[in-house]
């Protein structure tokens, strides 16, 4: 399941949404706030829209995209600095980050103190930092400034010291955001060499950069972000081409209006899902524990036929939960799909055991090129279904407890041991606030419409 750490991956990002509240046009005046209770108006801005990304141990991956496309936000989520609003992020191994300028430095402490502080944050002992201290200072080239509070550093010194610490603590995963552009040419050269050494030693690097030369030099794989969506994931040369096409497309495409019912679809369209249905067709809810077949059909263009095999993925979500309930792809099962010839339609059937409890479920579909990772069609909320289960359990997975009791005094008669009436009944999760509890129901007498007539 997507939410679990999987040792195959150094970084595992699944269905990540990151939303920021941004203040509306006009903040309320104090008077308005006091007398009309008008609160500041916020609108929600989606900086990352359902990003999924898996990075193997030892892989170096670049993130590119226009300003504001979400690169830094994605790095911060991977670093654990920003919590995911939806979806999940896992990192396997010791993580070091070089994010915004001076992030992680305390301005009033000296360079030396910051080195020890950062080392401690990254899990090193004092002795370990002692061991690399000279090398760090040497690499950073800050000289006698090491005993000056870092607030007096130039931006280049900040970055050099940060980089020196990050590469000397020997992390397993290094996240680097745009630092190469800050230092001077000599520093850039040295950092690039360092990062290359890193990659060669089998470490994982995620690099955000607008410097496409550095991206080419360091990363064979590159991911392109566009308005918070992952639009390309594959070989760096192809990614740069895709990015340049995006940029050449002139003004960024208008933000699609969020459509409350319609599907969110992205991808290059080289292969397309044309139909998705869940069989047997039923009116209303499906009983928990029954089997259903998800049949997905797709077409492909000639160019895609030549570009290799396809992988079709399904992800099942609950609209009220951050984690995927279930996700799989044909390629993860070793099934690589030959693109159908133009005009023809191929279909894949996923037979699913609906071992889930009462709730609404949404299905996202994904059609990707199995070798390059190019997303041909990502169809979010392609379909949905509901499940009903017996009243006595709550949650998502139908773990179906069988209950045994060993009681030397025997069972109590049920009527003597009736449970106290629970607020909200057995199905209401104590943390859910989106449904009114029975105590707050309006005082309208309920009349059976059949009797009212
Ligand atoms: N704390 C925040 N509050 C509100 N909006 C934010 C916040 N952080 C980022 N954003 C917005 O999220 C979007 C993505 O920002 P992000 O910094 O991830 O972009 P980026 O791809 O790193 O851009 P750049 O190439 O300019 O560094 C931008 O529109 C930005 O304004
Ligand atoms: Mg950025």
PDB file of C-alpha atoms in Angstrom, residues 178-394:
ATOM      1  CA  UNK A 178      19.031  26.139  -6.277  1.00  0.00           C
ATOM      2  CA  UNK A 179      22.220  26.642  -4.324  1.00  0.00           C
ATOM      3  CA  UNK A 180      24.484  26.198  -7.286  1.00  0.00           C
ATOM      4  CA  UNK A 181      23.354  29.522  -8.644  1.00  0.00           C
ATOM      5  CA  UNK A 182      24.385  31.474  -5.563  1.00  0.00           C
ATOM      6  CA  UNK A 183      28.071  30.768  -5.151  1.00  0.00           C
ATOM      7  CA  UNK A 184      30.801  31.975  -7.454  1.00  0.00           C
ATOM      8  CA  UNK A 185      32.088  29.948 -10.390  1.00  0.00           C
ATOM      9  CA  UNK A 186      34.801  28.193  -8.382  1.00  0.00           C
ATOM     10  CA  UNK A 187      32.324  27.166  -5.704  1.00  0.00           C
ATOM     11  CA  UNK A 188      29.835  25.978  -8.301  1.00  0.00           C
ATOM     12  CA  UNK A 189      32.541  23.832  -9.844  1.00  0.00           C
ATOM     13  CA  UNK A 190      33.465  22.297  -6.497  1.00  0.00           C
ATOM     14  CA  UNK A 191      29.851  21.702  -5.476  1.00  0.00           C
ATOM     15  CA  UNK A 192      29.100  20.037  -8.764  1.00  0.00           C
ATOM     16  CA  UNK A 193      32.113  17.752  -8.354  1.00  0.00           C
ATOM     17  CA  UNK A 194      30.987  16.961  -4.794  1.00  0.00           C
ATOM     18  CA  UNK A 195      27.506  16.098  -5.870  1.00  0.00           C
ATOM     19  CA  UNK A 196      28.810  13.940  -8.672  1.00  0.00           C
ATOM     20  CA  UNK A 197      30.986  12.083  -6.156  1.00  0.00           C
ATOM     21  CA  UNK A 198      27.905  11.661  -4.062  1.00  0.00           C
ATOM     22  CA  UNK A 199      25.955  10.139  -6.885  1.00  0.00           C
ATOM     23  CA  UNK A 200      28.864   7.891  -7.757  1.00  0.00           C
ATOM     24  CA  UNK A 201      28.970   6.620  -4.172  1.00  0.00           C
ATOM     25  CA  UNK A 202      25.400   5.461  -4.555  1.00  0.00           C
ATOM     26  CA  UNK A 203      23.716   8.258  -2.632  1.00  0.00           C
ATOM     27  CA  UNK A 204      20.366   9.691  -3.567  1.00  0.00           C
ATOM     28  CA  UNK A 205      20.214  13.302  -4.722  1.00  0.00           C
ATOM     29  CA  UNK A 206      17.205  15.438  -5.529  1.00  0.00           C
ATOM     30  CA  UNK A 207      18.288  18.651  -7.197  1.00  0.00           C
ATOM     31  CA  UNK A 208      16.156  21.682  -7.968  1.00  0.00           C
ATOM     32  CA  UNK A 209      17.824  23.917 -10.485  1.00  0.00           C
ATOM     33  CA  UNK A 210      17.192  26.325 -13.299  1.00  0.00           C
ATOM     34  CA  UNK A 211      20.713  25.576 -14.487  1.00  0.00           C
ATOM     35  CA  UNK A 212      19.947  23.006 -17.155  1.00  0.00           C
ATOM     36  CA  UNK A 213      23.663  22.394 -17.722  1.00  0.00           C
ATOM     37  CA  UNK A 214      24.062  21.283 -14.107  1.00  0.00           C
ATOM     38  CA  UNK A 215      20.921  19.205 -14.383  1.00  0.00           C
ATOM     39  CA  UNK A 216      22.306  17.448 -17.455  1.00  0.00           C
ATOM     40  CA  UNK A 217      25.664  16.899 -15.758  1.00  0.00           C
ATOM     41  CA  UNK A 218      24.224  15.390 -12.604  1.00  0.00           C
ATOM     42  CA  UNK A 219      20.937  13.699 -13.261  1.00  0.00           C
ATOM     43  CA  UNK A 220      19.907  11.102 -15.795  1.00  0.00           C
ATOM     44  CA  UNK A 221      16.330  11.431 -14.673  1.00  0.00           C
ATOM     45  CA  UNK A 222      14.378  14.664 -14.490  1.00  0.00           C
ATOM     46  CA  UNK A 223      10.889  15.513 -13.365  1.00  0.00           C
ATOM     47  CA  UNK A 224       9.034  18.515 -14.779  1.00  0.00           C
ATOM     48  CA  UNK A 225       6.521  20.370 -12.646  1.00  0.00           C
ATOM     49  CA  UNK A 226       3.950  22.680 -14.160  1.00  0.00           C
ATOM     50  CA  UNK A 227       1.532  24.614 -11.972  1.00  0.00           C
ATOM     51  CA  UNK A 228       1.867  22.080  -9.185  1.00  0.00           C
ATOM     52  CA  UNK A 229       1.392  19.039 -11.395  1.00  0.00           C
ATOM     53  CA  UNK A 230       3.994  16.526 -12.346  1.00  0.00           C
ATOM     54  CA  UNK A 231       3.829  16.582 -16.137  1.00  0.00           C
ATOM     55  CA  UNK A 232       6.938  14.654 -17.102  1.00  0.00           C
ATOM     56  CA  UNK A 233       9.185  12.099 -15.462  1.00  0.00           C
ATOM     57  CA  UNK A 234      11.903  10.498 -17.545  1.00  0.00           C
ATOM     58  CA  UNK A 235      15.324  10.853 -19.134  1.00  0.00           C
ATOM     59  CA  UNK A 236      16.821  14.308 -18.601  1.00  0.00           C
ATOM     60  CA  UNK A 237      17.188  15.183 -22.269  1.00  0.00           C
ATOM     61  CA  UNK A 238      13.543  14.385 -22.940  1.00  0.00           C
ATOM     62  CA  UNK A 239      12.495  16.240 -19.808  1.00  0.00           C
ATOM     63  CA  UNK A 240      14.371  19.354 -20.856  1.00  0.00           C
ATOM     64  CA  UNK A 241      12.755  19.133 -24.256  1.00  0.00           C
ATOM     65  CA  UNK A 242       9.336  18.811 -22.657  1.00  0.00           C
ATOM     66  CA  UNK A 243      10.081  21.747 -20.384  1.00  0.00           C
ATOM     67  CA  UNK A 244      11.281  23.906 -23.237  1.00  0.00           C
ATOM     68  CA  UNK A 245       8.130  23.089 -25.167  1.00  0.00           C
ATOM     69  CA  UNK A 246       6.088  24.116 -22.172  1.00  0.00           C
ATOM     70  CA  UNK A 247       7.964  27.378 -21.905  1.00  0.00           C
ATOM     71  CA  UNK A 248       7.745  27.990 -25.662  1.00  0.00           C
ATOM     72  CA  UNK A 249       4.014  27.468 -25.399  1.00  0.00           C
ATOM     73  CA  UNK A 250       4.014  31.127 -24.364  1.00  0.00           C
ATOM     74  CA  UNK A 251       1.947  32.253 -21.432  1.00  0.00           C
ATOM     75  CA  UNK A 252       1.385  29.497 -18.905  1.00  0.00           C
ATOM     76  CA  UNK A 253      -1.875  27.692 -19.572  1.00  0.00           C
ATOM     77  CA  UNK A 254      -4.717  29.199 -17.598  1.00  0.00           C
ATOM     78  CA  UNK A 255      -5.392  27.477 -14.325  1.00  0.00           C
ATOM     79  CA  UNK A 256      -8.238  25.083 -14.993  1.00  0.00           C
ATOM     80  CA  UNK A 257     -11.183  26.013 -12.840  1.00  0.00           C
ATOM     81  CA  UNK A 258     -11.624  23.348 -10.222  1.00  0.00           C
ATOM     82  CA  UNK A 259     -14.604  21.372 -11.393  1.00  0.00           C
ATOM     83  CA  UNK A 260     -16.464  19.860  -8.469  1.00  0.00           C
ATOM     84  CA  UNK A 261     -17.765  16.909 -10.453  1.00  0.00           C
ATOM     85  CA  UNK A 262     -15.691  16.673 -13.589  1.00  0.00           C
ATOM     86  CA  UNK A 263     -12.449  14.785 -13.832  1.00  0.00           C
ATOM     87  CA  UNK A 264      -9.024  16.342 -13.445  1.00  0.00           C
ATOM     88  CA  UNK A 265      -6.992  15.102 -16.379  1.00  0.00           C
ATOM     89  CA  UNK A 266      -3.399  15.731 -17.264  1.00  0.00           C
ATOM     90  CA  UNK A 267      -0.778  14.061 -19.408  1.00  0.00           C
ATOM     91  CA  UNK A 268       0.513  14.411 -22.933  1.00  0.00           C
ATOM     92  CA  UNK A 269      -2.414  12.513 -24.466  1.00  0.00           C
ATOM     93  CA  UNK A 270      -0.168  10.191 -26.499  1.00  0.00           C
ATOM     94  CA  UNK A 271      -2.206   7.348 -25.059  1.00  0.00           C
ATOM     95  CA  UNK A 272      -5.624   7.905 -23.536  1.00  0.00           C
ATOM     96  CA  UNK A 273      -7.981   6.122 -21.256  1.00  0.00           C
ATOM     97  CA  UNK A 274     -11.276   6.053 -23.095  1.00  0.00           C
ATOM     98  CA  UNK A 275     -13.475   4.164 -20.719  1.00  0.00           C
ATOM     99  CA  UNK A 276     -13.434   2.932 -17.148  1.00  0.00           C
ATOM    100  CA  UNK A 277     -16.203   1.027 -15.443  1.00  0.00           C
ATOM    101  CA  UNK A 278     -16.739  -1.116 -12.415  1.00  0.00           C
ATOM    102  CA  UNK A 279     -18.573  -4.382 -12.973  1.00  0.00           C
ATOM    103  CA  UNK A 280     -21.017  -5.683 -12.066  1.00  0.00           C
ATOM    104  CA  UNK A 281     -22.906  -2.435 -12.447  1.00  0.00           C
ATOM    105  CA  UNK A 282     -25.010  -1.876  -9.346  1.00  0.00           C
ATOM    106  CA  UNK A 283     -27.435   0.738  -8.137  1.00  0.00           C
ATOM    107  CA  UNK A 284     -26.214   2.056  -4.845  1.00  0.00           C
ATOM    108  CA  UNK A 285     -23.649   0.524  -2.567  1.00  0.00           C
ATOM    109  CA  UNK A 286     -21.617  -2.626  -3.025  1.00  0.00           C
ATOM    110  CA  UNK A 287     -21.524  -5.028  -0.090  1.00  0.00           C
ATOM    111  CA  UNK A 288     -18.162  -5.187   1.636  1.00  0.00           C
ATOM    112  CA  UNK A 289     -16.211  -8.327   0.796  1.00  0.00           C
ATOM    113  CA  UNK A 290     -17.663  -8.789  -2.667  1.00  0.00           C
ATOM    114  CA  UNK A 291     -15.588  -8.811  -5.818  1.00  0.00           C
ATOM    115  CA  UNK A 292     -15.707  -6.202  -8.557  1.00  0.00           C
ATOM    116  CA  UNK A 293     -13.939  -5.861 -11.861  1.00  0.00           C
ATOM    117  CA  UNK A 294     -12.497  -2.539 -12.879  1.00  0.00           C
ATOM    118  CA  UNK A 295     -12.255  -2.540 -16.672  1.00  0.00           C
ATOM    119  CA  UNK A 296     -10.169   0.231 -18.183  1.00  0.00           C
ATOM    120  CA  UNK A 297      -9.780   0.669 -21.922  1.00  0.00           C
ATOM    121  CA  UNK A 298      -7.281   2.853 -23.692  1.00  0.00           C
ATOM    122  CA  UNK A 299      -5.999   3.897 -27.098  1.00  0.00           C
ATOM    123  CA  UNK A 300      -2.556   5.032 -28.237  1.00  0.00           C
ATOM    124  CA  UNK A 301      -1.073   7.106 -31.005  1.00  0.00           C
ATOM    125  CA  UNK A 302       1.402   5.711 -33.495  1.00  0.00           C
ATOM    126  CA  UNK A 303       4.334   7.593 -31.906  1.00  0.00           C
ATOM    127  CA  UNK A 304       3.643   5.958 -28.550  1.00  0.00           C
ATOM    128  CA  UNK A 305       3.546   2.533 -30.172  1.00  0.00           C
ATOM    129  CA  UNK A 306       7.146   3.036 -31.124  1.00  0.00           C
ATOM    130  CA  UNK A 307       8.099   4.439 -27.721  1.00  0.00           C
ATOM    131  CA  UNK A 308       7.782   1.177 -25.795  1.00  0.00           C
ATOM    132  CA  UNK A 309       5.320  -0.397 -23.441  1.00  0.00           C
ATOM    133  CA  UNK A 310       2.709   1.131 -21.204  1.00  0.00           C
ATOM    134  CA  UNK A 311       1.753   0.678 -17.587  1.00  0.00           C
ATOM    135  CA  UNK A 312      -1.763   1.263 -16.314  1.00  0.00           C
ATOM    136  CA  UNK A 313      -2.233   2.198 -12.686  1.00  0.00           C
ATOM    137  CA  UNK A 314      -5.202   2.435 -10.380  1.00  0.00           C
ATOM    138  CA  UNK A 315      -5.359   4.194  -7.053  1.00  0.00           C
ATOM    139  CA  UNK A 316      -8.317   4.006  -4.711  1.00  0.00           C
ATOM    140  CA  UNK A 317      -8.894   6.872  -2.320  1.00  0.00           C
ATOM    141  CA  UNK A 318     -11.402   7.879   0.274  1.00  0.00           C
ATOM    142  CA  UNK A 319     -12.360  11.515  -0.186  1.00  0.00           C
ATOM    143  CA  UNK A 320     -12.162  12.023   3.567  1.00  0.00           C
ATOM    144  CA  UNK A 321      -8.671  10.586   4.002  1.00  0.00           C
ATOM    145  CA  UNK A 322      -5.124  11.545   3.147  1.00  0.00           C
ATOM    146  CA  UNK A 323      -3.806   8.087   2.343  1.00  0.00           C
ATOM    147  CA  UNK A 324      -4.449   5.936  -0.640  1.00  0.00           C
ATOM    148  CA  UNK A 325      -6.474   2.949   0.340  1.00  0.00           C
ATOM    149  CA  UNK A 326      -4.882   0.956  -2.432  1.00  0.00           C
ATOM    150  CA  UNK A 327      -2.677   1.458  -5.425  1.00  0.00           C
ATOM    151  CA  UNK A 328      -1.207  -0.810  -8.056  1.00  0.00           C
ATOM    152  CA  UNK A 329       0.145  -0.622 -11.577  1.00  0.00           C
ATOM    153  CA  UNK A 330       0.457  -3.293 -14.206  1.00  0.00           C
ATOM    154  CA  UNK A 331       4.226  -2.716 -14.400  1.00  0.00           C
ATOM    155  CA  UNK A 332       4.606  -3.238 -10.649  1.00  0.00           C
ATOM    156  CA  UNK A 333       3.159  -6.695 -11.290  1.00  0.00           C
ATOM    157  CA  UNK A 334       5.526  -7.248 -14.227  1.00  0.00           C
ATOM    158  CA  UNK A 335       2.786  -6.652 -16.784  1.00  0.00           C
ATOM    159  CA  UNK A 336       3.909  -4.340 -19.589  1.00  0.00           C
ATOM    160  CA  UNK A 337       1.198  -3.357 -22.013  1.00  0.00           C
ATOM    161  CA  UNK A 338       1.764  -3.144 -25.745  1.00  0.00           C
ATOM    162  CA  UNK A 339       0.121   0.041 -27.048  1.00  0.00           C
ATOM    163  CA  UNK A 340      -2.786  -0.883 -29.340  1.00  0.00           C
ATOM    164  CA  UNK A 341      -2.497   0.104 -32.999  1.00  0.00           C
ATOM    165  CA  UNK A 342      -4.095   3.444 -33.917  1.00  0.00           C
ATOM    166  CA  UNK A 343      -7.844   3.221 -33.965  1.00  0.00           C
ATOM    167  CA  UNK A 344      -7.904   0.093 -31.806  1.00  0.00           C
ATOM    168  CA  UNK A 345      -8.735  -0.098 -28.108  1.00  0.00           C
ATOM    169  CA  UNK A 346      -7.093  -2.326 -25.528  1.00  0.00           C
ATOM    170  CA  UNK A 347      -8.569  -3.119 -22.136  1.00  0.00           C
ATOM    171  CA  UNK A 348      -7.173  -4.171 -18.799  1.00  0.00           C
ATOM    172  CA  UNK A 349      -9.247  -5.773 -16.076  1.00  0.00           C
ATOM    173  CA  UNK A 350      -8.392  -5.391 -12.423  1.00  0.00           C
ATOM    174  CA  UNK A 351     -10.350  -7.847 -10.303  1.00  0.00           C
ATOM    175  CA  UNK A 352     -10.637  -6.330  -6.857  1.00  0.00           C
ATOM    176  CA  UNK A 353     -11.748  -7.729  -3.524  1.00  0.00           C
ATOM    177  CA  UNK A 354     -13.679  -4.939  -1.870  1.00  0.00           C
ATOM    178  CA  UNK A 355     -12.317  -5.728   1.576  1.00  0.00           C
ATOM    179  CA  UNK A 356     -13.222  -2.290   2.846  1.00  0.00           C
ATOM    180  CA  UNK A 357     -15.806  -0.848   5.185  1.00  0.00           C
ATOM    181  CA  UNK A 358     -18.692   1.520   4.667  1.00  0.00           C
ATOM    182  CA  UNK A 359     -17.694   4.634   2.774  1.00  0.00           C
ATOM    183  CA  UNK A 360     -17.266   6.400  -0.490  1.00  0.00           C
ATOM    184  CA  UNK A 361     -14.288   5.466  -2.624  1.00  0.00           C
ATOM    185  CA  UNK A 362     -12.766   7.289  -5.581  1.00  0.00           C
ATOM    186  CA  UNK A 363     -10.564   5.758  -8.250  1.00  0.00           C
ATOM    187  CA  UNK A 364      -7.708   7.625  -9.966  1.00  0.00           C
ATOM    188  CA  UNK A 365      -6.293   6.145 -13.157  1.00  0.00           C
ATOM    189  CA  UNK A 366      -2.857   6.593 -14.626  1.00  0.00           C
ATOM    190  CA  UNK A 367      -1.479   5.568 -18.014  1.00  0.00           C
ATOM    191  CA  UNK A 368       2.297   5.968 -18.282  1.00  0.00           C
ATOM    192  CA  UNK A 369       5.087   4.875 -20.548  1.00  0.00           C
ATOM    193  CA  UNK A 370       6.670   2.006 -18.633  1.00  0.00           C
ATOM    194  CA  UNK A 371      10.221   2.782 -19.688  1.00  0.00           C
ATOM    195  CA  UNK A 372      10.376   6.582 -19.807  1.00  0.00           C
ATOM    196  CA  UNK A 373       7.801   7.362 -17.151  1.00  0.00           C
ATOM    197  CA  UNK A 374       6.068   9.895 -19.425  1.00  0.00           C
ATOM    198  CA  UNK A 375       2.538  10.405 -18.204  1.00  0.00           C
ATOM    199  CA  UNK A 376       0.149   9.974 -21.088  1.00  0.00           C
ATOM    200  CA  UNK A 377      -3.051  10.247 -19.123  1.00  0.00           C
ATOM    201  CA  UNK A 378      -3.667  10.910 -15.449  1.00  0.00           C
ATOM    202  CA  UNK A 379      -7.369  10.864 -14.732  1.00  0.00           C
ATOM    203  CA  UNK A 380      -8.190  11.787 -11.199  1.00  0.00           C
ATOM    204  CA  UNK A 381     -11.518  10.661  -9.833  1.00  0.00           C
ATOM    205  CA  UNK A 382     -12.314   8.746 -12.983  1.00  0.00           C
ATOM    206  CA  UNK A 383     -15.011   6.887 -11.119  1.00  0.00           C
ATOM    207  CA  UNK A 384     -16.309   6.223  -7.668  1.00  0.00           C
ATOM    208  CA  UNK A 385     -18.210   3.617  -5.754  1.00  0.00           C
ATOM    209  CA  UNK A 386     -19.682   3.140  -2.327  1.00  0.00           C
ATOM    210  CA  UNK A 387     -19.434   0.197  -0.012  1.00  0.00           C
ATOM    211  CA  UNK A 388     -21.619  -0.854   2.881  1.00  0.00           C
ATOM    212  CA  UNK A 389     -20.514  -3.148   5.622  1.00  0.00           C
ATOM    213  CA  UNK A 390     -22.159  -4.436   8.782  1.00  0.00           C
ATOM    214  CA  UNK A 391     -22.788  -1.749  11.361  1.00  0.00           C
ATOM    215  CA  UNK A 392     -20.424  -3.027  14.030  1.00  0.00           C
ATOM    216  CA  UNK A 393     -17.078  -1.832  12.665  1.00  0.00           C
ATOM    217  CA  UNK A 394     -15.529   1.492  11.803  1.00  0.00           C
TER     218      UNK A 394
END
